Coordinates of C-alpha atoms in Angstrom, one line a residue:
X814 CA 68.0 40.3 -61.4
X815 CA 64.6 39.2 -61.1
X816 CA 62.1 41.2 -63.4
X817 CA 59.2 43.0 -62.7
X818 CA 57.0 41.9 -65.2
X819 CA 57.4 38.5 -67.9
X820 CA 55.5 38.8 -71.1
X821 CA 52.7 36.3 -70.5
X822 CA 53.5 34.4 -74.1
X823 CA 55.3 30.9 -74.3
X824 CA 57.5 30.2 -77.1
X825 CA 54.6 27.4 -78.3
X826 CA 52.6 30.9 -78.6
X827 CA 54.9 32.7 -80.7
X828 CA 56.1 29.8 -82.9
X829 CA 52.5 29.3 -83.5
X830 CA 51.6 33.0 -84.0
X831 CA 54.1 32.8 -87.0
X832 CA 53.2 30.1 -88.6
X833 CA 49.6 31.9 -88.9
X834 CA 51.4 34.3 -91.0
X835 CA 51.8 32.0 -94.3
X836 CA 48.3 30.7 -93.7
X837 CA 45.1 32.1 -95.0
X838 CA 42.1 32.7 -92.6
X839 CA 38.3 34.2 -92.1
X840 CA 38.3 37.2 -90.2
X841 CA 34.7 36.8 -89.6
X842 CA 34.8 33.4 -88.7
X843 CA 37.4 34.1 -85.9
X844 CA 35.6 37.1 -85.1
X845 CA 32.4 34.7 -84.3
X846 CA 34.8 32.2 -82.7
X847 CA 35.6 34.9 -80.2
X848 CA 32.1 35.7 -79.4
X849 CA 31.1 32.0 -78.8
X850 CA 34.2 32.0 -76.6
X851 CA 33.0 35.0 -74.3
X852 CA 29.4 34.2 -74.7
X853 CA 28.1 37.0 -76.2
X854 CA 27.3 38.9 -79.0
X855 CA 28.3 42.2 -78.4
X856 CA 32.1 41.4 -78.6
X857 CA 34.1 43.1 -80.9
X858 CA 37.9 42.7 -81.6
X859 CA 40.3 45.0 -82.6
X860 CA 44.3 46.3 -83.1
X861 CA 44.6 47.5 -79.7
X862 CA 42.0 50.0 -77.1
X863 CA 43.7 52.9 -78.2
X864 CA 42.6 51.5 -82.0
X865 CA 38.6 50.7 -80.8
X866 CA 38.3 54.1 -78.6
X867 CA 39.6 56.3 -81.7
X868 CA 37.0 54.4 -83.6
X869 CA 34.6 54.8 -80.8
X870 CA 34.9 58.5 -81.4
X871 CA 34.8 58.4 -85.3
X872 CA 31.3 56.9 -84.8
X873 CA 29.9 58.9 -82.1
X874 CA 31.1 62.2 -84.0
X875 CA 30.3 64.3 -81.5
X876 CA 30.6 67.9 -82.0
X877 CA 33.8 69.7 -81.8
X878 CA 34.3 71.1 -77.5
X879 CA 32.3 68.3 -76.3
X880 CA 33.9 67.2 -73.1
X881 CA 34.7 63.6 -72.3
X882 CA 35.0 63.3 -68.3
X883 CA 38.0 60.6 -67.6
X884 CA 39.5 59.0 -64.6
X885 CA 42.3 61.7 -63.6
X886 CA 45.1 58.9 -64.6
X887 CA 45.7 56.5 -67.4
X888 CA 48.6 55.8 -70.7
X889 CA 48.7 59.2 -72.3
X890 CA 47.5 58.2 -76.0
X891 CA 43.5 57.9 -74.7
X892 CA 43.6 62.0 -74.1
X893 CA 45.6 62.8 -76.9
X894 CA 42.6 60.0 -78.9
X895 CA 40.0 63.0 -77.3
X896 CA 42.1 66.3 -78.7
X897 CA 42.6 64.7 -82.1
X898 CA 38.7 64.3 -82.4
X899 CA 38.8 67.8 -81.3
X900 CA 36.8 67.1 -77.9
X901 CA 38.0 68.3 -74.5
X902 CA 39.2 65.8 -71.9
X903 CA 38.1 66.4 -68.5
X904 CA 40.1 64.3 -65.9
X905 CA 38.7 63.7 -62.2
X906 CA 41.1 62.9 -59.0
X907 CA 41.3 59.6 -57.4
X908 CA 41.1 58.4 -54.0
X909 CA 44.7 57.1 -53.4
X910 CA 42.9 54.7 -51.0
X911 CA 40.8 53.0 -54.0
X912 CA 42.1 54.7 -56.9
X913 CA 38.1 55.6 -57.8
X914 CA 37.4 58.9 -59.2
X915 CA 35.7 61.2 -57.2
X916 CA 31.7 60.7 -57.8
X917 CA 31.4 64.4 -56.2
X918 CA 34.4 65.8 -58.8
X919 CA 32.5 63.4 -62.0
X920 CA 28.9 64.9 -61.0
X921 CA 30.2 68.9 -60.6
X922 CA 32.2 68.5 -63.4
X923 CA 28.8 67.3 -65.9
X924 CA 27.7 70.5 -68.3
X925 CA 26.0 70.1 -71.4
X926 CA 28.7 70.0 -73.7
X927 CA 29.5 66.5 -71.5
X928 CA 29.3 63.1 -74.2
X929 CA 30.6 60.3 -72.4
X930 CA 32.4 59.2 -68.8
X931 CA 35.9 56.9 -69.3
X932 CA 36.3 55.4 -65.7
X933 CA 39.9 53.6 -65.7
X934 CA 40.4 50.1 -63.8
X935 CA 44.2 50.5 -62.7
X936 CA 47.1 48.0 -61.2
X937 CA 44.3 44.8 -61.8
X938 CA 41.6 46.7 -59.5
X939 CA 38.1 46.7 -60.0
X940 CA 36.3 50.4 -59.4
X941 CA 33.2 50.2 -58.0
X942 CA 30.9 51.9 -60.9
X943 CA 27.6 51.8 -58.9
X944 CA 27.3 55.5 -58.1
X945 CA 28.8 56.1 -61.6
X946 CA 26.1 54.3 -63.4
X947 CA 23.3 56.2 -62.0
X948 CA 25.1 59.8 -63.0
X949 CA 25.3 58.5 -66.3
X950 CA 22.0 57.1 -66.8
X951 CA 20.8 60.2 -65.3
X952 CA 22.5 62.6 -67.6
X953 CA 22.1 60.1 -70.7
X954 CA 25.7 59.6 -71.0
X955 CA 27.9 56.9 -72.6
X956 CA 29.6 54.7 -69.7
X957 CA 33.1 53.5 -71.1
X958 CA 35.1 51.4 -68.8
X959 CA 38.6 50.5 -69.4
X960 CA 39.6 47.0 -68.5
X961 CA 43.0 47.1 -70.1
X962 CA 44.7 46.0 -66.8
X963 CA 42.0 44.2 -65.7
X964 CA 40.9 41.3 -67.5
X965 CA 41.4 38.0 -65.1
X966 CA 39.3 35.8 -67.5
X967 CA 36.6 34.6 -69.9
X968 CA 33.9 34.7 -66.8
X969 CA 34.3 38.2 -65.9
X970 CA 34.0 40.1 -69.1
X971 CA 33.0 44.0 -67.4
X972 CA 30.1 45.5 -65.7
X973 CA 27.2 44.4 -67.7
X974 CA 25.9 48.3 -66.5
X975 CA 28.6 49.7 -68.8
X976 CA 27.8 50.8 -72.6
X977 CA 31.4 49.8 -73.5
X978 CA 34.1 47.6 -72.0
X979 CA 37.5 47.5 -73.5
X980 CA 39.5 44.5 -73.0
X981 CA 43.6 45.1 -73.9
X982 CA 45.7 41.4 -74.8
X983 CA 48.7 44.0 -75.8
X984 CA 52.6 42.9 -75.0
X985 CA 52.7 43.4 -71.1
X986 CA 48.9 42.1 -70.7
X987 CA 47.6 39.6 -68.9
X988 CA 47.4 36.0 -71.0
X989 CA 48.8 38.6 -73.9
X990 CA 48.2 38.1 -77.7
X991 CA 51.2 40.6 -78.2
X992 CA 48.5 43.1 -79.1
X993 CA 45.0 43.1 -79.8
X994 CA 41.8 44.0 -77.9
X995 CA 38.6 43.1 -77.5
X996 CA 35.8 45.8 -76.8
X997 CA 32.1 44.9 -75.8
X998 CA 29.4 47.1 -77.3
X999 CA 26.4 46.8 -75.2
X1000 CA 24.2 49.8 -77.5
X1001 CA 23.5 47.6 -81.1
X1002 CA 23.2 50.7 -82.9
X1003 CA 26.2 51.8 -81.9
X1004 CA 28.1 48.3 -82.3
X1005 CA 27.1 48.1 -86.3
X1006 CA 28.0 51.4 -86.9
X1007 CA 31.4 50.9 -85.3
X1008 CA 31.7 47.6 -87.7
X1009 CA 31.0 49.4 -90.9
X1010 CA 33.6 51.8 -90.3
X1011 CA 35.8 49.7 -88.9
X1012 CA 35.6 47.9 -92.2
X1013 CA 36.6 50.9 -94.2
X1014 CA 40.4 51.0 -92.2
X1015 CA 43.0 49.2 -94.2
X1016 CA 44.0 45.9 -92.9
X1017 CA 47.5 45.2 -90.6
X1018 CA 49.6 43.2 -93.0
X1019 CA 50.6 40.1 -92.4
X1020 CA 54.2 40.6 -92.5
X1021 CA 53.7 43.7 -89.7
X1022 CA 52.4 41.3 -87.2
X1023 CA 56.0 38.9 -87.7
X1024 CA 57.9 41.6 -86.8
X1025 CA 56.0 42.3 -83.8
X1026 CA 56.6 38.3 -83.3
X1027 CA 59.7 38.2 -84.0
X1028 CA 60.6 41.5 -81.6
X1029 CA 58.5 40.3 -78.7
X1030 CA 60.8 37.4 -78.8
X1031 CA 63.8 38.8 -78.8
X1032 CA 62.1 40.6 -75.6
X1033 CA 60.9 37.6 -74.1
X1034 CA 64.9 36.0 -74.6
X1035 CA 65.9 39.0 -72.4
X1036 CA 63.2 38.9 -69.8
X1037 CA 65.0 36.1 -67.8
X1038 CA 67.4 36.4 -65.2
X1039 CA 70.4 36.0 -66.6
X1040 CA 68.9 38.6 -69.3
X1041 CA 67.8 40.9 -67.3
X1042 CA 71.6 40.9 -65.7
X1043 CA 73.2 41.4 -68.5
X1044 CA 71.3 44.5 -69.6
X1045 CA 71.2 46.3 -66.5
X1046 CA 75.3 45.4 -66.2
X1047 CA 75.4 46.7 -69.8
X1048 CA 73.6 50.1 -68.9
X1049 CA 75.8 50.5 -65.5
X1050 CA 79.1 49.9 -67.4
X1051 CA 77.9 52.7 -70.1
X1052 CA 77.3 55.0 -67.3
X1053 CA 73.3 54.8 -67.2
X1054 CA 70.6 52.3 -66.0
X1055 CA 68.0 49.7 -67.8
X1056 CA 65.0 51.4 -66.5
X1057 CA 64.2 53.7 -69.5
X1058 CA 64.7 51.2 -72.1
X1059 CA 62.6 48.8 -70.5
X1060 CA 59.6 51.2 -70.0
X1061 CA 60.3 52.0 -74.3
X1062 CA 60.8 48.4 -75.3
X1063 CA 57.3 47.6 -73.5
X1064 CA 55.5 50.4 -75.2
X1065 CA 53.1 49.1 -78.3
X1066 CA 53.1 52.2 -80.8
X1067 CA 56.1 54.1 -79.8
X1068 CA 57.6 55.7 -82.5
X1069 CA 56.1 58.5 -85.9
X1070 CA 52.7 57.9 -87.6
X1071 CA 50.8 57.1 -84.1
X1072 CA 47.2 57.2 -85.5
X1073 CA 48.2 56.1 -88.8
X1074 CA 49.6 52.3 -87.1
X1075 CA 46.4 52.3 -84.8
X1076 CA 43.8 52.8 -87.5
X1077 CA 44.3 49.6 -88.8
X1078 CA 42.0 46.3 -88.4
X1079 CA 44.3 43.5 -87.2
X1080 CA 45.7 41.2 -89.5
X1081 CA 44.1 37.7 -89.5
X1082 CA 47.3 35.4 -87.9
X1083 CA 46.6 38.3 -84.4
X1084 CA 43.2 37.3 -84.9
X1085 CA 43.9 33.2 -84.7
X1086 CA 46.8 34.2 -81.8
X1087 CA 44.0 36.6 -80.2
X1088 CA 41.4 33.9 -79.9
X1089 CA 43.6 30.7 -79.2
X1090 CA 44.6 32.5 -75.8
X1091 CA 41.1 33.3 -74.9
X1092 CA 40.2 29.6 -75.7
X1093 CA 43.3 28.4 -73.2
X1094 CA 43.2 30.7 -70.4
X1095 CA 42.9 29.7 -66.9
X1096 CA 41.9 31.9 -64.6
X1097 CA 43.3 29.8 -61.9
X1098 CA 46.8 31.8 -62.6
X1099 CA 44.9 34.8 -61.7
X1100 CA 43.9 33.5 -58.3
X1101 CA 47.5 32.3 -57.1
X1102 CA 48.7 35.6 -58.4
X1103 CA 46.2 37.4 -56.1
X1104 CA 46.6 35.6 -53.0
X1105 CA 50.1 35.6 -53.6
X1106 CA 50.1 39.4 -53.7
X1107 CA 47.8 40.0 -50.4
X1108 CA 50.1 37.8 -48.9
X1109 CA 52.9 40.0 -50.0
X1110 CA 51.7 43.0 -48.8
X1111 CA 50.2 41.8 -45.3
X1112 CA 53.9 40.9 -44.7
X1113 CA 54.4 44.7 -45.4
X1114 CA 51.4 45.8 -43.3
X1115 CA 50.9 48.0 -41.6
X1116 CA 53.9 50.2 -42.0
X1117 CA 53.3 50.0 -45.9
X1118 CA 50.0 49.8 -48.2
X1119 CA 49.2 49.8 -52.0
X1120 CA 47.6 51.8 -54.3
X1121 CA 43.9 51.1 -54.2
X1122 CA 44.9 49.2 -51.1
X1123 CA 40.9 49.8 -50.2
X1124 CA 39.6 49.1 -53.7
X1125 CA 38.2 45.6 -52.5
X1126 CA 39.1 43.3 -55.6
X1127 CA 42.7 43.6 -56.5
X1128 CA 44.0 41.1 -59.0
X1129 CA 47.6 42.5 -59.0
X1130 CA 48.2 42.7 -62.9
X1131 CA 50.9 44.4 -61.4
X1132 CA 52.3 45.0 -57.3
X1133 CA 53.1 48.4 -55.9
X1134 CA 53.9 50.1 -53.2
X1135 CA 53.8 54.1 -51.7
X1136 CA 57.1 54.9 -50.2
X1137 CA 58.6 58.4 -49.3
X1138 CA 61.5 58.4 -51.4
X1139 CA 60.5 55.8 -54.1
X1140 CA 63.7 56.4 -56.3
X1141 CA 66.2 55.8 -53.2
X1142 CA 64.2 52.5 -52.9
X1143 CA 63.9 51.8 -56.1
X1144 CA 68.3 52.0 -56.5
X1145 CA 68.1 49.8 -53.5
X1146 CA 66.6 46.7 -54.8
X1147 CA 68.2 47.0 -58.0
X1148 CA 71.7 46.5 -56.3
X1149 CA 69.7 43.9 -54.5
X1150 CA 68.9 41.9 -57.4
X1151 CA 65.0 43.3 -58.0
X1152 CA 64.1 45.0 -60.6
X1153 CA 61.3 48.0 -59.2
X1154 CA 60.6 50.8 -60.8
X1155 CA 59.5 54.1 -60.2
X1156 CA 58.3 55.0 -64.4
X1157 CA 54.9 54.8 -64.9
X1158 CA 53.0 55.0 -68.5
X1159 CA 50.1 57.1 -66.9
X1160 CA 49.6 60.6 -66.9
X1161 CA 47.5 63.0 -65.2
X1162 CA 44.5 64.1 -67.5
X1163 CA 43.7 67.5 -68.5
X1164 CA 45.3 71.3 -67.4
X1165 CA 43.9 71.2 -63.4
X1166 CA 46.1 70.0 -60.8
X1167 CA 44.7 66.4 -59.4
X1168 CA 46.3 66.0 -56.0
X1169 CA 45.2 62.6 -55.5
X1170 CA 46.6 62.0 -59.0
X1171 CA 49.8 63.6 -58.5
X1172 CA 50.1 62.0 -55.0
X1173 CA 50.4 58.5 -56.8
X1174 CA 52.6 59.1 -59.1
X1175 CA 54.9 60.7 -57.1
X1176 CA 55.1 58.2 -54.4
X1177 CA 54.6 54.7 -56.4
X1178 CA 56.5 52.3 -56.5
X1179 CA 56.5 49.0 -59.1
X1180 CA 57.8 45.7 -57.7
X1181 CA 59.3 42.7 -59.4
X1182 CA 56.4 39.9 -59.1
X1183 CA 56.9 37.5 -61.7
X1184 CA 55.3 33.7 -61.0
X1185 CA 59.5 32.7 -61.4
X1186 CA 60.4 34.6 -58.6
X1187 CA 60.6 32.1 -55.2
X1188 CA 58.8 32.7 -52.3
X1189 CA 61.9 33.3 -50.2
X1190 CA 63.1 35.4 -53.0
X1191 CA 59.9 37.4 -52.6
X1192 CA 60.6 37.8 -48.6
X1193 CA 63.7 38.6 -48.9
X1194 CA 62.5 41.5 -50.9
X1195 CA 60.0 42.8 -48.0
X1196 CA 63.4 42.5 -45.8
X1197 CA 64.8 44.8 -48.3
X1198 CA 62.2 47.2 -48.1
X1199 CA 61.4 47.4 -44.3
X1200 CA 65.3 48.1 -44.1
X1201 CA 65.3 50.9 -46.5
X1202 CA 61.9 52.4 -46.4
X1203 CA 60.0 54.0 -42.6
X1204 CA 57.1 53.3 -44.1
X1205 CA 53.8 54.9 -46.8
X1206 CA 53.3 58.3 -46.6
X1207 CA 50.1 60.1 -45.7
X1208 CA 48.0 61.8 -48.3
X1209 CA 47.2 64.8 -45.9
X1210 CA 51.3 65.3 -46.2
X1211 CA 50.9 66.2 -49.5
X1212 CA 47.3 67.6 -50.3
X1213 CA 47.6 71.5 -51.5
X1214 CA 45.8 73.7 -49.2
X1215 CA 41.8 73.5 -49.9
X1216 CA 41.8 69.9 -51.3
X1217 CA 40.1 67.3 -49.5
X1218 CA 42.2 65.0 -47.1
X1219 CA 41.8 61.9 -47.7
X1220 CA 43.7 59.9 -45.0
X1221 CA 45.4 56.5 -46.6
X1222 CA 48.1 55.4 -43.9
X1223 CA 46.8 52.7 -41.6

């Protein structure tokens, strides 16, 4: 079965990354190394995003009901980050077409309690911010844009517009570290006082960061082929399917004591894995992956388009699909040999009912796209789905009485 997405680590990497563990290191230095890498001096690393935004929050200490307006759909630890700091998320709808939230919804939605705007690049697209800068310069609020599925290299390091950009190198990343982020702070003030506090969190040990080695590895082992068949035979001959384990194996703090394990400054060998991947990346892999993708999906075109299919700049950290039934589909190129899924991490933000929102994540569809997987392999895939599938619904379908249609079948 071919998988739908490799951990982006070689076994150079993770040899490497444990031999860091029985060596000392400066965190500082490596810390510096990283900011002459990227060019800047705003950058600053940390555990994971969901580690730098709970700090983030720490040092803004807003006052308890402030509202944090949020793209209507991202992994559901950033909202549960805003209620633990006692602030109200507010999530907006997206356009299916571009998966950009609603500049109409985000300016409506703007009260005086409102702190801060977290606008969510999804599926390797790029949101165009421009309207969104000018609301939040105009209401003096703090512009955070999360990059986590968006980084495609050291040259392109977030809209320069933005007060924060948060960069994610966690297991199923792009050029991956296994976790780890990297966060620009454009506002000084607000970059020192995050390092002060910052330095007050206990460290990750040493031996915490193996394990995570030494798991990812057994992971990687399994992310071939012929591993990847043998799990999803396991699962079928036990009476279920691989699809949920997958989508728990892949998640970075599953499990008790969530804000414990993410209020923690990573340990010193993440820190040398962290920057050794930024000093080797080429972004050249990023550029085959995206033409190989357009490629992809003008072969399914018109009958089928993408989410954010409109957005512009898709990098295709990951490839999917709207289809009517998605599980039916989904069953069908497993038995096929592809392993799609249906799952998703994200979650709708707040209480309010998002159509757009809802609209995607009933109707998405993840496809195998691994660099392994041949190009006929690949088009006998589209085969697979023009057999099974008519073709993407339409958002008006769907849309409860009184939202906005927004049109996104060609």
């Amino acid at each position: 079965m071919w998988i739908r997405k490799k951990i982006d680590v070689g076994i150079g990497d993770l040899a490497w990354g444990l031999m860091q563990c029985l060596l000392p290191g400066d965190r500082d230095a490596i810390t510096e190394a990283i900011r002459r890498t990227w060019k800047c001096r705003d950058a600053f690393p940390c555990l994971s995003i969901r580690s730098g935004f709970d700090l983030l929050l720490e040092t803004c200490n807003w006052p308890a009901g402030s509202e944090i307006i949020m793209s209507g759909l991202t992994i559901r630890d950033m909202p549960r980050i805003v209620q633990q700091h006692r602030l109200v998320p507010i999530g907006i709808d997206l356009d299916p077409q571009t998966l950009a939230p609603n500049l109409i919804e985000i300016e409506q939605s703007i009260t005086p309690r409102t702190k801060a705007i977290v606008i969510a690049h999804l599926f390797g697209g790029l949101c165009d911010l421009d309207g969104i800068v000018e609301l939040a310069r105009r209401h003096q609020l703090l512009l955070i844009e999360d990059c986590a599925q968006a980084y495609v290299g050291n040259h392109d390091l977030g809209d320069p517009r933005a007060d924060v950009s948060m960069f994610s190198f966690g297991p199923i990343k792009t050029n991956t570290a296994l976790a780890g982020a990297v966060f620009r702070i454009r506002r000084g003030e607000l970059l020192a006082a995050m390092q002060a506090n910052h330095a007050r969190w206990p460290r990750q040990s040493r031996w915490s960061f193996a394990k995570r080695i030494l798991k990812y590895s057994t992971i990687a082992i399994a992310s071939t082929r012929c591993g990847m068949n043998f799990l999803a035979s396991w699962f079928r001959w036990r009476g279920g399917n691989h699809d949920q384990f997958v989508a728990q194996a892949a998640r970075g703090f599953a499990g008790p004591g969530f804000f414990d394990r993410i209020r923690q400054r990573p340990a010193v060998p993440l820190m040398r894995l962290l920057l050794t991947k930024l000093l080797d990346f080429d972004s050249a892999v990023v550029v085959a992956r995206q033409q190989r993708g357009l490629r992809l999906l003008g072969d399914l075109a018109p009958r089928f388009i993408a989410p954010g299919g409109k957005s512009g700049r898709p990098t295709f950290w990951v490839l999917t699909l709207f289809v009517d039934q998605p599980q039916s589909l989904v069953e069908h190129l497993w038995a096929q040999g592809f392993d799609a899924t249906h799952r998703s991490s994200l979650e709708i933000v707040g209480v309010k009912p998002l159509a757009g929102c809802q609209f995607i994540l009933d109707h998405i569809v993840f496809l195998p796209f691994d660099n392994r997987i041949p190009d006929s392999e690949l088009h006998r895939m589209v085969q697979r789905i023009v057999e099974t599938a008519t073709h993407s619904p339409t958002f008006e379908t769907f849309a409860p009485p009184g939202v906005p249609i927004v049109k996104i079948q060609q």
